[in-house]
Amino acid sequence: MTVSLHLDLGLMLLLLLACWQTPGMVGGTVPAPPVNVSVTQLRAHSAMVTWNVPQGDTVIGYAISQQRQDGLMQRSIREVNTSSRWCVLWDLDEDTHYSVQVQSVGPHGDSPPSRAVHFRTLERTDHYPAGVLDHRECS
Amino acid sequence: MTVSLHLDLGLMLLLLLACWQTPGMVGGTVPAPPVNVSVTQLRAHSAMVTWNVPQGDTVIGYAISQQRQDGLMQRSIREVNTSSRWCVLWDLDEDTHYSVQVQSVGPHGDSPPSRAVHFRTLERTDHYPAGVLDHRECS
């Protein structure tokens, strides 16, 4: 059975294309997952997520995945060229269970996700009026 | 020149894989881009983006791309299973130029991006103290 060189080249190109399109198969190592992932400033319709990055890794950004526990509404946030270790979650439903996971973005790919943090938003009557958006203590 | 059936099957599988991994090659139509994209509640470190979706399209979410005009810091936000037509942009730098574009997410793919909206955050001294996170007028 003869195999043509032309087809072999085509196969190799397609294999290269498939590998190139598959995240995680490029060279280099990815950072470790974020640690100390916490939900702070919990309110009826918003919360803030903070985390730390283990020393030693080069981290150029983060990716956050937020889910309602009932499966409705998924949100993902990705930011690069940033040193931020916090993120605001807005437009949440009151008295509702959510979970959030954070990944570090490195030059060669994303870290595995952090452990999932579960939280429940406050009831409307529990919220307090001060704004958080212009607070910069956490950045 | 004989070509083996085995290789042909391999080629077809790889071609299918390449197509499957390429967004936009699935069937169905995508929604029209969002309209009336506006930046409101502009402050030193935050802003709110609002938009409308043209009638007639099935829209299940949105995707936002935010950039500093100097190229530093890119943020993308994606939310599905939502009817929200607004989004908070947090942790902005004061007195800085940004641009933002919005896409509608449909069952068969994302719309083209809206026109880019450019804005400049306020100087720190211009900011006013009321919070926006628990305001729900725009949802």
mmCIF file of C-alpha atoms in Angstrom:
data_model
loop_
_atom_site.group_PDB
_atom_site.id
_atom_site.type_symbol
_atom_site.label_atom_id
_atom_site.label_comp_id
_atom_site.label_asym_id
_atom_site.label_seq_id
_atom_site.Cartn_x
_atom_site.Cartn_y
_atom_site.Cartn_z
ATOM 1 C CA MET A 1 0.000 0.000 0.000
ATOM 2 C CA THR A 2 1.656 3.247 -1.139
ATOM 3 C CA VAL A 3 1.151 6.459 0.842
ATOM 4 C CA SER A 4 1.661 9.714 -0.987
ATOM 5 C CA LEU A 5 4.086 12.283 0.428
ATOM 6 C CA HIS A 6 1.583 14.990 -0.492
ATOM 7 C CA LEU A 7 -1.065 13.504 1.780
ATOM 8 C CA ASP A 8 1.430 13.082 4.595
ATOM 9 C CA LEU A 9 2.230 16.781 4.448
ATOM 10 C CA GLY A 10 -1.476 17.591 4.501
ATOM 11 C CA LEU A 11 -1.971 15.369 7.510
ATOM 12 C CA MET A 12 0.900 16.988 9.369
ATOM 13 C CA LEU A 13 -0.440 20.458 8.619
ATOM 14 C CA LEU A 14 -3.863 19.491 9.891
ATOM 15 C CA LEU A 15 -2.374 17.936 13.008
ATOM 16 C CA LEU A 16 -0.394 21.119 13.627
ATOM 17 C CA LEU A 17 -3.591 23.162 13.126
ATOM 18 C CA ALA A 18 -5.484 20.980 15.599
ATOM 19 C CA CYS A 19 -2.716 21.308 18.186
ATOM 20 C CA TRP A 20 -2.442 25.053 17.663
ATOM 21 C CA GLN A 21 -6.175 25.464 18.276
ATOM 22 C CA THR A 22 -6.135 23.404 21.449
ATOM 23 C CA PRO A 23 -5.347 25.512 24.556
ATOM 24 C CA GLY A 24 -2.793 24.045 26.879
ATOM 25 C CA MET A 25 -0.787 22.274 24.202
ATOM 26 C CA VAL A 26 1.630 25.142 23.616
ATOM 27 C CA GLY A 27 5.017 25.179 25.329
ATOM 28 C CA GLY A 28 5.783 26.669 28.751
ATOM 29 C CA THR A 29 4.211 26.171 32.117
ATOM 30 C CA VAL A 30 1.041 27.690 33.443
ATOM 31 C CA PRO A 31 0.767 29.426 36.839
ATOM 32 C CA ALA A 32 -0.587 27.792 39.970
ATOM 33 C CA PRO A 33 -4.255 28.442 40.801
ATOM 34 C CA PRO A 34 -5.102 31.532 42.892
ATOM 35 C CA VAL A 35 -5.373 31.004 46.652
ATOM 36 C CA ASN A 36 -7.370 32.639 49.448
ATOM 37 C CA VAL A 37 -10.307 33.275 47.131
ATOM 38 C CA SER A 38 -12.814 35.229 49.216
ATOM 39 C CA VAL A 39 -16.124 36.964 48.740
ATOM 40 C CA THR A 40 -16.293 40.289 50.557
ATOM 41 C CA GLN A 41 -18.612 43.275 50.638
ATOM 42 C CA LEU A 42 -21.554 40.932 50.172
ATOM 43 C CA ARG A 43 -24.838 42.724 49.464
ATOM 44 C CA ALA A 44 -28.223 41.991 47.950
ATOM 45 C CA HIS A 45 -27.134 42.642 44.370
ATOM 46 C CA SER A 46 -23.352 42.699 44.402
ATOM 47 C CA ALA A 47 -20.245 41.227 45.925
ATOM 48 C CA MET A 48 -16.504 41.551 45.599
ATOM 49 C CA VAL A 49 -14.120 38.670 44.962
ATOM 50 C CA THR A 50 -10.512 38.879 46.136
ATOM 51 C CA TRP A 51 -7.676 36.398 45.859
ATOM 52 C CA ASN A 52 -3.909 35.982 46.105
ATOM 53 C CA VAL A 53 -1.411 34.639 43.623
ATOM 54 C CA PRO A 54 1.293 32.235 44.906
ATOM 55 C CA GLN A 55 4.751 33.769 44.653
ATOM 56 C CA GLY A 56 7.081 32.651 41.916
ATOM 57 C CA ASP A 57 4.673 32.513 38.997
ATOM 58 C CA THR A 58 4.429 35.105 36.270
ATOM 59 C CA VAL A 59 0.808 36.207 36.216
ATOM 60 C CA ILE A 60 -0.474 38.724 33.677
ATOM 61 C CA GLY A 61 -4.181 38.589 34.421
ATOM 62 C CA TYR A 62 -7.097 36.588 35.685
ATOM 63 C CA ALA A 63 -10.236 34.809 34.565
ATOM 64 C CA ILE A 64 -13.333 34.468 36.707
ATOM 65 C CA SER A 65 -16.241 32.125 36.280
ATOM 66 C CA GLN A 66 -19.447 32.953 38.137
ATOM 67 C CA GLN A 67 -22.496 30.697 38.241
ATOM 68 C CA ARG A 68 -25.868 30.670 39.889
ATOM 69 C CA GLN A 69 -26.246 27.451 41.804
ATOM 70 C CA ASP A 70 -29.489 26.684 39.956
ATOM 71 C CA GLY A 71 -27.590 26.751 36.673
ATOM 72 C CA LEU A 72 -29.260 29.903 35.369
ATOM 73 C CA MET A 73 -26.872 32.656 34.261
ATOM 74 C CA GLN A 74 -23.193 32.070 33.754
ATOM 75 C CA ARG A 75 -20.754 34.940 33.631
ATOM 76 C CA SER A 76 -17.096 34.930 32.741
ATOM 77 C CA ILE A 77 -14.679 37.805 33.134
ATOM 78 C CA ARG A 78 -11.176 37.861 31.716
ATOM 79 C CA GLU A 79 -8.632 40.614 32.157
ATOM 80 C CA VAL A 80 -5.051 40.749 30.904
ATOM 81 C CA ASN A 81 -2.215 43.184 31.450
ATOM 82 C CA THR A 82 -3.423 43.811 34.958
ATOM 83 C CA SER A 83 -2.113 43.273 38.461
ATOM 84 C CA SER A 84 -5.587 43.376 40.011
ATOM 85 C CA ARG A 85 -6.440 40.716 42.537
ATOM 86 C CA TRP A 86 -10.077 41.631 42.948
ATOM 87 C CA CYS A 87 -13.222 41.890 40.922
ATOM 88 C CA VAL A 88 -16.711 43.249 41.422
ATOM 89 C CA LEU A 89 -19.694 40.987 40.740
ATOM 90 C CA TRP A 90 -22.700 43.135 39.881
ATOM 91 C CA ASP A 91 -26.365 42.571 39.027
ATOM 92 C CA LEU A 92 -26.717 39.577 41.324
ATOM 93 C CA ASP A 93 -30.124 38.420 42.491
ATOM 94 C CA GLU A 94 -30.869 38.863 46.149
ATOM 95 C CA ASP A 95 -30.967 35.911 48.552
ATOM 96 C CA THR A 96 -29.505 33.624 45.882
ATOM 97 C CA HIS A 97 -26.711 31.033 45.878
ATOM 98 C CA TYR A 98 -23.749 31.592 43.582
ATOM 99 C CA SER A 99 -20.336 30.051 43.148
ATOM 100 C CA VAL A 100 -17.191 31.599 41.772
ATOM 101 C CA GLN A 101 -13.817 30.260 40.617
ATOM 102 C CA VAL A 102 -10.698 32.201 39.669
ATOM 103 C CA GLN A 103 -7.846 31.292 37.315
ATOM 104 C CA SER A 104 -4.528 33.079 36.909
ATOM 105 C CA VAL A 105 -3.555 33.987 33.363
ATOM 106 C CA GLY A 106 0.110 33.436 32.542
ATOM 107 C CA PRO A 107 2.115 34.108 29.382
ATOM 108 C CA HIS A 108 1.828 30.426 28.441
ATOM 109 C CA GLY A 109 -1.751 29.761 29.475
ATOM 110 C CA ASP A 110 -4.262 29.798 32.288
ATOM 111 C CA SER A 111 -3.838 28.107 35.658
ATOM 112 C CA PRO A 112 -6.256 25.398 36.741
ATOM 113 C CA PRO A 113 -9.302 26.914 38.460
ATOM 114 C CA SER A 114 -9.148 27.732 42.159
ATOM 115 C CA ARG A 115 -11.454 25.870 44.479
ATOM 116 C CA ALA A 116 -15.052 27.033 44.054
ATOM 117 C CA VAL A 117 -16.281 29.536 46.612
ATOM 118 C CA HIS A 118 -19.992 29.439 47.357
ATOM 119 C CA PHE A 119 -21.927 32.389 48.706
ATOM 120 C CA ARG A 120 -25.467 33.618 49.107
ATOM 121 C CA THR A 121 -26.415 37.220 48.474
ATOM 122 C CA LEU A 122 -28.177 39.175 51.191
ATOM 123 C CA GLU A 123 -31.865 39.829 51.265
ATOM 124 C CA ARG A 124 -32.819 43.240 50.017
ATOM 125 C CA THR A 125 -33.560 44.473 53.534
ATOM 126 C CA ASP A 126 -30.027 43.624 54.647
ATOM 127 C CA HIS A 127 -28.219 45.836 52.165
ATOM 128 C CA TYR A 128 -26.378 48.910 53.275
ATOM 129 C CA PRO A 129 -26.063 52.065 51.225
ATOM 130 C CA ALA A 130 -22.349 52.884 50.878
ATOM 131 C CA GLY A 131 -20.884 52.401 47.397
ATOM 132 C CA VAL A 132 -17.985 50.061 46.706
ATOM 133 C CA LEU A 133 -17.102 50.958 43.157
ATOM 134 C CA ASP A 134 -14.809 53.823 44.036
ATOM 135 C CA HIS A 135 -13.085 52.018 46.886
ATOM 136 C CA ARG A 136 -9.543 51.095 45.908
ATOM 137 C CA GLU A 137 -8.312 49.394 49.085
ATOM 138 C CA CYS A 138 -8.287 45.970 47.490
ATOM 139 C CA SER A 139 -6.425 46.652 44.265
ATOM 140 C CA MET B 1 -0.243 6.675 -6.827
ATOM 141 C CA THR B 2 -2.407 4.686 -4.417
ATOM 142 C CA VAL B 3 -4.162 6.431 -1.529
ATOM 143 C CA SER B 4 -5.191 4.352 1.459
ATOM 144 C CA LEU B 5 -8.771 4.498 2.663
ATOM 145 C CA HIS B 6 -7.463 4.550 6.212
ATOM 146 C CA LEU B 7 -5.630 7.813 5.616
ATOM 147 C CA ASP B 8 -8.673 9.329 3.907
ATOM 148 C CA LEU B 9 -10.767 8.650 6.981
ATOM 149 C CA GLY B 10 -8.074 10.195 9.179
ATOM 150 C CA LEU B 11 -7.990 13.286 7.000
ATOM 151 C CA MET B 12 -11.764 13.649 7.130
ATOM 152 C CA LEU B 13 -11.771 13.319 10.909
ATOM 153 C CA LEU B 14 -9.082 15.972 11.228
ATOM 154 C CA LEU B 15 -10.937 18.272 8.848
ATOM 155 C CA LEU B 16 -14.108 17.795 10.897
ATOM 156 C CA LEU B 17 -12.120 18.539 14.064
ATOM 157 C CA ALA B 18 -10.685 21.710 12.541
ATOM 158 C CA CYS B 19 -14.149 22.876 11.455
ATOM 159 C CA TRP B 20 -15.676 22.042 14.823
ATOM 160 C CA GLN B 21 -13.047 24.140 16.597
ATOM 161 C CA THR B 22 -13.571 27.146 14.342
ATOM 162 C CA PRO B 23 -16.255 29.489 15.707
ATOM 163 C CA GLY B 24 -18.739 30.819 13.196
ATOM 164 C CA MET B 25 -18.837 27.720 11.038
ATOM 165 C CA VAL B 26 -21.906 26.252 12.710
ATOM 166 C CA GLY B 27 -25.356 26.666 11.185
ATOM 167 C CA GLY B 28 -27.948 29.345 12.017
ATOM 168 C CA THR B 29 -27.872 33.095 11.968
ATOM 169 C CA VAL B 30 -26.356 35.390 14.538
ATOM 170 C CA PRO B 31 -28.153 38.410 16.050
ATOM 171 C CA ALA B 32 -27.647 41.993 14.922
ATOM 172 C CA PRO B 33 -25.164 44.083 16.936
ATOM 173 C CA PRO B 34 -26.468 45.987 19.976
ATOM 174 C CA VAL B 35 -27.543 49.598 19.400
ATOM 175 C CA ASN B 36 -27.608 52.743 21.539
ATOM 176 C CA VAL B 37 -24.470 51.685 23.407
ATOM 177 C CA SER B 38 -23.942 54.336 26.067
ATOM 178 C CA VAL B 39 -21.648 54.975 28.994
ATOM 179 C CA THR B 40 -23.491 56.341 32.017
ATOM 180 C CA GLN B 41 -22.714 56.963 35.680
ATOM 181 C CA LEU B 42 -19.187 57.927 34.708
ATOM 182 C CA ARG B 43 -16.832 58.345 37.683
ATOM 183 C CA ALA B 44 -13.122 58.322 38.418
ATOM 184 C CA HIS B 45 -12.876 54.547 38.775
ATOM 185 C CA SER B 46 -16.063 53.134 37.342
ATOM 186 C CA ALA B 47 -18.710 53.499 34.685
ATOM 187 C CA MET B 48 -21.824 51.729 33.518
ATOM 188 C CA VAL B 49 -22.472 50.557 29.966
ATOM 189 C CA THR B 50 -26.036 50.221 28.679
ATOM 190 C CA TRP B 51 -27.350 49.163 25.286
ATOM 191 C CA ASN B 52 -30.440 47.979 23.422
ATOM 192 C CA VAL B 53 -31.017 44.896 21.328
ATOM 193 C CA PRO B 54 -32.859 45.311 17.995
ATOM 194 C CA GLN B 55 -36.243 43.576 18.031
ATOM 195 C CA GLY B 56 -36.666 40.297 16.210
ATOM 196 C CA ASP B 57 -33.457 38.563 17.207
ATOM 197 C CA THR B 58 -33.164 35.862 19.842
ATOM 198 C CA VAL B 59 -30.544 37.084 22.299
ATOM 199 C CA ILE B 60 -29.444 34.953 25.239
ATOM 200 C CA GLY B 61 -26.577 37.078 26.531
ATOM 201 C CA TYR B 62 -23.884 39.584 25.792
ATOM 202 C CA ALA B 63 -20.144 39.953 25.454
ATOM 203 C CA ILE B 64 -18.269 43.148 26.259
ATOM 204 C CA SER B 65 -14.778 44.126 25.265
ATOM 205 C CA GLN B 66 -13.148 46.966 27.194
ATOM 206 C CA GLN B 67 -9.770 48.471 26.326
ATOM 207 C CA ARG B 68 -7.602 51.290 27.541
ATOM 208 C CA GLN B 69 -6.805 53.541 24.622
ATOM 209 C CA ASP B 70 -3.067 53.155 25.299
ATOM 210 C CA GLY B 71 -3.410 49.406 24.780
ATOM 211 C CA LEU B 72 -2.707 48.498 28.410
ATOM 212 C CA MET B 73 -5.308 46.285 30.070
ATOM 213 C CA GLN B 74 -7.954 44.474 28.096
ATOM 214 C CA ARG B 75 -11.042 43.106 29.766
ATOM 215 C CA SER B 76 -13.740 40.890 28.353
ATOM 216 C CA ILE B 77 -17.004 40.005 30.027
ATOM 217 C CA ARG B 78 -19.401 37.356 28.786
ATOM 218 C CA GLU B 79 -22.752 36.479 30.264
ATOM 219 C CA VAL B 80 -25.298 33.950 29.046
ATOM 220 C CA ASN B 81 -28.816 33.088 30.133
ATOM 221 C CA THR B 82 -29.423 36.707 30.998
ATOM 222 C CA SER B 83 -31.704 39.474 29.804
ATOM 223 C CA SER B 84 -29.447 42.217 31.185
ATOM 224 C CA ARG B 85 -28.721 45.158 28.949
ATOM 225 C CA TRP B 86 -26.190 46.845 31.205
ATOM 226 C CA CYS B 87 -22.859 46.149 32.788
ATOM 227 C CA VAL B 88 -20.658 47.795 35.393
ATOM 228 C CA LEU B 89 -17.036 48.568 34.511
ATOM 229 C CA TRP B 90 -15.004 48.683 37.730
ATOM 230 C CA ASP B 91 -11.399 49.356 38.702
ATOM 231 C CA LEU B 92 -10.858 51.935 35.966
ATOM 232 C CA ASP B 93 -8.021 54.436 36.186
ATOM 233 C CA GLU B 94 -9.007 58.043 36.683
ATOM 234 C CA ASP B 95 -8.751 60.591 33.881
ATOM 235 C CA THR B 96 -8.047 57.846 31.352
ATOM 236 C CA HIS B 97 -9.388 57.054 27.882
ATOM 237 C CA TYR B 98 -11.186 53.756 27.345
ATOM 238 C CA SER B 99 -13.273 52.220 24.612
ATOM 239 C CA VAL B 100 -15.952 49.583 24.864
ATOM 240 C CA GLN B 101 -17.802 47.387 22.370
ATOM 241 C CA VAL B 102 -20.784 45.110 22.963
ATOM 242 C CA GLN B 103 -21.892 41.955 21.141
ATOM 243 C CA SER B 104 -25.169 40.115 21.488
ATOM 244 C CA VAL B 105 -24.920 36.395 22.121
ATOM 245 C CA GLY B 106 -27.458 34.300 20.215
ATOM 246 C CA PRO B 107 -28.128 30.549 20.217
ATOM 247 C CA HIS B 108 -26.080 30.186 17.017
ATOM 248 C CA GLY B 109 -23.257 32.596 17.785
ATOM 249 C CA ASP B 110 -22.302 36.137 18.619
ATOM 250 C CA SER B 111 -23.352 39.246 16.730
ATOM 251 C CA PRO B 112 -20.728 41.470 15.143
ATOM 252 C CA PRO B 113 -19.445 44.052 17.646
ATOM 253 C CA SER B 114 -21.345 47.292 18.129
ATOM 254 C CA ARG B 115 -19.634 50.507 17.216
ATOM 255 C CA ALA B 116 -16.899 51.358 19.724
ATOM 256 C CA VAL B 117 -17.842 53.906 22.364
ATOM 257 C CA HIS B 118 -14.989 56.018 23.700
ATOM 258 C CA PHE B 119 -15.037 57.673 27.098
ATOM 259 C CA ARG B 120 -12.703 59.258 29.588
ATOM 260 C CA THR B 121 -13.034 58.650 33.298
ATOM 261 C CA LEU B 122 -13.382 61.606 35.656
ATOM 262 C CA GLU B 123 -10.568 63.004 37.700
ATOM 263 C CA ARG B 124 -10.558 61.834 41.274
ATOM 264 C CA THR B 125 -11.773 65.194 42.541
ATOM 265 C CA ASP B 126 -14.865 64.961 40.324
ATOM 266 C CA HIS B 127 -16.214 61.761 41.781
ATOM 267 C CA TYR B 128 -19.326 61.715 43.859
ATOM 268 C CA PRO B 129 -19.896 59.316 46.723
ATOM 269 C CA ALA B 130 -23.172 57.484 46.079
ATOM 270 C CA GLY B 131 -22.841 53.804 45.149
ATOM 271 C CA VAL B 132 -24.175 52.388 41.904
ATOM 272 C CA LEU B 133 -23.911 48.693 42.549
ATOM 273 C CA ASP B 134 -27.254 48.315 44.213
ATOM 274 C CA HIS B 135 -29.098 50.503 41.723
ATOM 275 C CA ARG B 136 -31.330 48.388 39.543
ATOM 276 C CA GLU B 137 -32.964 51.037 37.345
ATOM 277 C CA CYS B 138 -31.081 49.940 34.255
ATOM 278 C CA SER B 139 -31.646 46.207 34.322
#
